[in-house]
Short mmCIF file of C-alpha atoms in Angstrom, two decimals:
data_model
loop_
_atom_site.label_atom_id
_atom_site.label_comp_id
_atom_site.label_asym_id
_atom_site.label_seq_id
_atom_site.Cartn_x
_atom_site.Cartn_y
_atom_site.Cartn_z
CA GLY A 1 8.53 -20.49 -9.51
CA VAL A 2 7.14 -17.03 -10.60
CA PRO A 3 4.54 -15.74 -8.19
CA LEU A 4 0.93 -16.27 -9.59
CA CYS A 5 -1.57 -13.35 -9.47
CA GLY A 6 -3.01 -13.13 -6.05
CA SER A 7 0.22 -14.55 -4.43
CA ARG A 8 1.29 -12.76 -1.18
CA MET A 9 4.77 -12.61 -2.64
CA ILE A 10 4.16 -9.88 -5.39
CA ASP A 11 5.63 -6.66 -4.65
CA LYS A 12 6.50 -7.53 -1.05
CA GLY A 13 10.15 -7.88 -1.43
CA PHE A 14 13.44 -6.00 -1.86
CA SER A 15 15.49 -5.99 -5.15
CA GLU A 16 18.74 -5.52 -2.90
CA GLY A 17 20.24 -3.55 -5.95
CA LEU A 18 19.96 -6.50 -8.41
CA MET A 19 19.02 -5.71 -11.84
CA THR A 20 17.85 -9.23 -12.90
CA ASP A 21 16.12 -12.16 -11.10
CA LEU A 22 17.78 -15.59 -10.99
CA ARG A 23 17.23 -16.27 -14.70
CA GLY A 24 19.57 -13.66 -15.57
CA THR A 25 19.49 -11.41 -18.77
CA GLY A 26 15.93 -10.50 -19.96
CA PHE A 27 14.18 -10.88 -16.60
CA LEU A 28 14.26 -7.79 -14.60
CA ARG A 29 14.46 -8.12 -10.79
CA MET A 30 11.93 -5.28 -10.20
CA ILE A 31 8.58 -5.16 -12.00
CA ASP A 32 6.39 -3.03 -9.84
CA ASP A 33 2.64 -4.00 -10.26
CA PRO A 34 0.73 -0.65 -10.11
CA ASN A 35 -2.35 -2.76 -8.69
CA GLN A 36 -0.30 -4.22 -5.68
CA THR A 37 0.75 -2.38 -2.61
CA ASN A 38 4.50 -2.42 -2.09
CA ALA A 39 6.08 -3.61 1.08
CA GLY A 40 9.71 -3.00 -0.06
CA ASP A 41 10.81 -1.43 -3.32
CA GLY A 42 8.31 -3.29 -5.67
CA ALA A 43 10.30 -6.48 -6.17
CA ASP A 44 8.65 -9.80 -5.64
CA VAL A 45 9.53 -12.06 -2.70
CA GLY A 46 11.77 -15.06 -3.89
CA ALA A 47 14.34 -15.63 -6.76
CA PHE A 48 11.87 -15.12 -9.71
CA GLU A 49 10.18 -11.87 -10.56
CA ARG A 50 6.76 -11.69 -12.11
CA GLN A 51 7.31 -10.04 -15.36
CA THR A 52 3.67 -8.85 -16.27
CA PRO A 53 1.23 -6.98 -14.13
CA CYS A 54 -1.91 -8.56 -12.78
CA LEU A 55 -4.90 -7.02 -14.52
CA GLN A 56 -8.45 -6.75 -13.55
CA THR A 57 -10.78 -9.18 -15.54
CA THR A 58 -14.60 -8.56 -15.58
CA LEU A 59 -16.98 -11.43 -16.19
CA THR A 60 -20.50 -10.77 -16.52
CA VAL A 61 -23.17 -13.52 -15.80
CA ASN A 62 -26.19 -13.19 -17.98
CA ASN A 63 -28.43 -16.26 -17.19
CA THR A 64 -29.39 -18.44 -14.15
CA SER A 65 -28.37 -21.75 -15.52
CA ASP A 66 -25.88 -24.07 -13.87
CA ALA A 67 -24.21 -25.09 -16.99
CA ASP A 68 -20.24 -25.45 -16.83
CA ASP A 69 -17.87 -23.55 -19.14
CA ALA A 70 -17.51 -24.62 -22.58
CA ASN A 71 -13.60 -23.87 -22.96
CA ILE A 72 -11.99 -23.50 -19.59
CA GLY A 73 -9.22 -21.29 -19.69
CA ASP A 74 -9.86 -19.26 -22.77
CA GLY A 75 -10.70 -16.23 -20.74
CA ILE A 76 -14.41 -16.35 -22.15
CA CYS A 77 -17.40 -17.12 -19.91
CA ASP A 78 -19.54 -19.14 -22.34
CA THR A 79 -21.38 -22.30 -21.82
CA ASN A 80 -22.47 -22.77 -25.28
CA THR A 81 -20.27 -22.02 -28.28
CA THR A 82 -22.82 -22.85 -30.87
CA THR A 83 -25.24 -20.13 -29.66
CA ALA A 84 -24.39 -16.57 -30.67
CA GLY A 85 -22.86 -14.44 -28.05
CA SER A 86 -21.62 -15.33 -24.33
CA GLN A 87 -23.87 -17.72 -22.42
CA CYS A 88 -22.32 -17.05 -18.97
CA SER A 89 -23.39 -18.82 -15.84
CA LEU A 90 -22.02 -18.19 -12.51
CA ARG A 91 -20.46 -21.76 -12.59
CA ALA A 92 -18.82 -20.85 -15.81
CA ALA A 93 -17.48 -17.61 -14.49
CA PHE A 94 -15.95 -19.31 -11.43
CA ARG A 95 -14.33 -21.97 -13.74
CA GLU A 96 -12.57 -19.12 -15.65
CA VAL A 97 -11.62 -17.42 -12.63
CA ASN A 98 -9.70 -20.27 -11.17
CA ALA A 99 -8.38 -21.32 -14.68
CA VAL A 100 -5.93 -18.45 -15.13
CA ALA A 101 -4.54 -16.57 -11.98
CA GLY A 102 -5.47 -13.06 -11.76
CA ASP A 103 -7.98 -10.40 -10.27
CA TYR A 104 -11.62 -10.79 -11.28
CA SER A 105 -14.84 -9.13 -10.77
CA ILE A 106 -18.10 -11.10 -11.63
CA ASN A 107 -20.88 -8.92 -12.39
CA PHE A 108 -24.69 -9.75 -13.17
CA ALA A 109 -26.90 -8.72 -16.09
CA ILE A 110 -29.69 -11.39 -16.07
CA PRO A 111 -32.76 -10.52 -18.16
CA THR A 112 -36.29 -10.62 -16.80
CA ASN A 113 -37.09 -13.19 -19.29
CA ASP A 114 -34.82 -15.61 -17.88
CA PRO A 115 -36.67 -18.93 -16.79
CA ALA A 116 -35.68 -18.33 -13.05
CA TYR A 117 -36.96 -14.96 -12.80
CA ASP A 118 -39.93 -14.58 -10.46
CA GLN A 119 -42.00 -11.59 -11.52
CA SER A 120 -43.93 -11.39 -8.23
CA THR A 121 -40.69 -10.73 -6.27
CA GLY A 122 -38.50 -9.32 -8.87
CA LYS A 123 -35.86 -11.74 -8.23
CA HIS A 124 -33.53 -14.23 -10.05
CA THR A 125 -32.40 -17.60 -8.40
CA ILE A 126 -29.49 -19.55 -9.51
CA ASN A 127 -30.11 -23.14 -8.43
CA LEU A 128 -26.80 -25.18 -7.93
CA SER A 129 -26.70 -28.95 -8.33
CA SER A 130 -23.12 -29.03 -6.80
CA ALA A 131 -20.55 -26.78 -5.29
CA LEU A 132 -19.13 -23.94 -7.27
CA PRO A 133 -15.48 -24.38 -8.51
CA ASP A 134 -12.86 -23.71 -5.89
CA VAL A 135 -11.05 -20.39 -6.34
CA THR A 136 -7.35 -21.06 -5.19
CA GLN A 137 -5.33 -18.73 -7.51
CA GLY A 138 -6.95 -15.34 -7.90
CA ASN A 139 -8.72 -12.58 -6.09
CA VAL A 140 -12.47 -12.08 -6.88
CA ILE A 141 -15.26 -9.55 -6.34
CA VAL A 142 -18.70 -11.13 -6.67
CA ASN A 143 -20.96 -8.02 -7.32
CA GLY A 144 -24.56 -9.03 -7.30
CA PRO A 145 -27.35 -6.40 -8.14
CA GLY A 146 -28.99 -6.72 -4.66
CA ALA A 147 -29.83 -9.37 -2.00
CA ASN A 148 -33.45 -8.69 -2.73
CA LYS A 149 -32.85 -9.41 -6.44
CA LEU A 150 -30.44 -12.27 -6.68
CA VAL A 151 -30.26 -15.57 -4.97
CA VAL A 152 -27.64 -18.33 -5.20
CA ARG A 153 -28.65 -21.59 -3.31
CA ARG A 154 -28.08 -25.16 -3.13
CA ASN A 155 -30.71 -26.93 -5.00
CA SER A 156 -29.97 -30.64 -4.47
CA GLY A 157 -27.22 -32.62 -2.75
CA PHE A 158 -25.15 -31.65 0.21
CA PHE A 159 -22.23 -29.03 -0.39
CA ARG A 160 -20.71 -25.75 0.54
CA ILE A 161 -21.29 -23.21 -2.03
CA PHE A 162 -18.09 -21.01 -2.14
CA THR A 163 -14.52 -22.06 -1.35
CA PHE A 164 -11.73 -19.49 -1.53
CA SER A 165 -8.16 -20.82 -0.60
CA GLY A 166 -4.68 -21.32 -1.91
CA VAL A 167 -3.00 -17.96 -2.84
CA VAL A 168 -6.11 -16.14 -2.81
CA GLU A 169 -5.70 -12.68 -0.87
CA ASN A 170 -8.85 -10.73 -1.11
CA VAL A 171 -12.53 -11.65 -1.83
CA THR A 172 -15.71 -9.74 -1.88
CA ILE A 173 -19.10 -11.01 -1.76
CA ALA A 174 -21.63 -8.40 -2.25
CA GLY A 175 -25.46 -7.82 -3.23
CA LEU A 176 -26.78 -11.27 -3.19
CA THR A 177 -28.52 -13.79 -1.13
CA VAL A 178 -26.60 -17.12 -0.24
CA SER A 179 -28.80 -19.76 1.00
CA ASN A 180 -29.34 -23.49 1.76
CA GLY A 181 -25.65 -24.43 1.67
CA PHE A 182 -25.15 -27.71 3.52
CA ASN A 183 -21.74 -28.94 4.41
CA THR A 184 -22.03 -32.27 5.95
CA THR A 185 -18.39 -33.10 6.43
CA GLY A 186 -16.70 -29.79 7.53
CA ASP A 187 -16.56 -26.11 8.15
CA GLY A 188 -18.61 -23.46 6.37
CA GLY A 189 -22.04 -24.15 5.19
CA ALA A 190 -22.17 -21.38 2.44
CA VAL A 191 -18.44 -20.05 2.35
CA THR A 192 -15.03 -20.89 3.45
CA PHE A 193 -12.14 -18.50 2.98
CA SER A 194 -8.53 -18.72 3.64
CA GLY A 195 -6.61 -15.50 2.92
CA LYS A 196 -5.95 -11.92 3.78
CA THR A 197 -9.38 -9.95 3.64
CA LEU A 198 -12.84 -11.04 3.29
CA ASN A 199 -15.37 -8.42 2.56
CA ILE A 200 -19.17 -9.17 2.97
CA ASN A 201 -21.30 -6.27 1.77
CA SER A 202 -24.98 -5.73 1.45
CA ALA A 203 -25.56 -9.57 1.44
CA VAL A 204 -27.93 -12.10 3.16
CA PHE A 205 -26.92 -15.35 4.36
CA SER A 206 -29.80 -17.63 5.20
CA ASP A 207 -30.47 -21.25 6.25
CA ASN A 208 -26.92 -22.42 5.74
CA THR A 209 -25.67 -25.38 7.71
CA ALA A 210 -22.10 -26.73 8.52
CA ALA A 211 -21.30 -30.01 10.15
CA TRP A 212 -18.63 -28.36 12.23
CA SER A 213 -17.87 -24.50 12.32
CA GLY A 214 -19.37 -21.59 10.66
CA GLY A 215 -23.03 -22.17 9.65
CA ALA A 216 -22.75 -19.57 7.02
CA ILE A 217 -19.12 -18.64 6.78
CA PHE A 218 -15.94 -20.14 8.10
CA ALA A 219 -12.91 -17.91 7.60
CA PHE A 220 -9.04 -17.59 8.17
CA ALA A 221 -8.42 -13.79 7.57
CA THR A 222 -4.76 -12.68 8.17
CA VAL A 223 -5.79 -9.09 7.75
CA ARG A 224 -9.56 -9.01 8.63
CA MET A 225 -13.14 -9.85 7.88
CA ASN A 226 -15.18 -6.91 6.95
CA VAL A 227 -19.12 -7.26 7.30
CA THR A 228 -21.22 -4.26 6.09
CA GLY A 229 -25.03 -3.75 5.69
CA SER A 230 -25.46 -7.72 5.80
CA THR A 231 -28.14 -10.10 7.41
CA PHE A 232 -27.50 -13.49 8.69
CA PHE A 233 -30.45 -15.77 9.74
CA GLY A 234 -31.56 -19.34 10.05
CA ASN A 235 -27.73 -20.55 9.78
CA PHE A 236 -26.48 -23.38 11.96
CA SER A 237 -23.43 -25.30 12.91
CA SER A 238 -23.18 -28.53 14.72
CA GLY A 239 -19.67 -28.00 16.30
CA THR A 240 -19.49 -27.96 20.13
CA GLY A 241 -15.82 -28.69 21.07
CA GLY A 242 -12.47 -26.82 21.12
CA PHE A 243 -12.53 -23.97 18.46
CA SER A 244 -15.65 -24.94 16.81
CA GLY A 245 -19.16 -23.44 16.53
CA GLY A 246 -20.41 -20.09 15.05
CA GLY A 247 -23.90 -20.58 13.78
CA ALA A 248 -23.42 -17.60 11.44
CA ILE A 249 -19.71 -16.84 11.22
CA HIS A 250 -16.61 -18.71 12.60
CA LEU A 251 -13.73 -16.35 12.19
CA ARG A 252 -9.95 -16.86 12.93
CA GLY A 253 -8.68 -13.45 12.70
CA ALA A 254 -9.85 -9.61 13.15
CA LEU A 255 -13.61 -8.75 12.60
CA ASN A 256 -14.82 -5.32 11.55
CA VAL A 257 -18.65 -4.89 11.41
#
């Protein structure tokens, strides 16, 4: 079918002189997405060409609640449609990210009168009762206000916090603390990633546990994983055999620190 936003096939092929894709008249063979790097002449790989560019969408989390999105897939991050304005939780933002393929930025603007704001530390805490929705069909930048200002943590139960897979290519996690993830059945206590590039910038990963590999992060990165200005402590993995282990990070791919 037509490549989804985030697909590795977008703008990575050659038109071979064709004017239309397999569908014929009205479906151009080459739609060059300005947000994608070309490998060929701007055509997509495969028989069908995506006819519209993948645009960057920004969602702004404005509270620390763990409520879900009210209308998944409408492009609006809002947990309560009966209250004026957008009530955007991190969970609702992730739900919207995965509902419609595309490129997303998640920013934060949580007021200091939020119930989970600690005046003594100047820190907001988002307590999760279950894993955030998997992201499988879009690229995402999670752009926190600072690791000393925002904590995202497992509050109850046992689960990994972030999962990125499918046709995801590029993910950035920046400016937040991720803690207390506990994956009792597999890899990655806080994060698992399968794609091209994973960026970890100015973040803290603390007290995360995985039953197998990557106490904090487990990643398959076909390009590389970049870690900049970040701290890992108190993370643990139980795996001991084969390609297992990595108390902080288990990476299959290139690493740039």
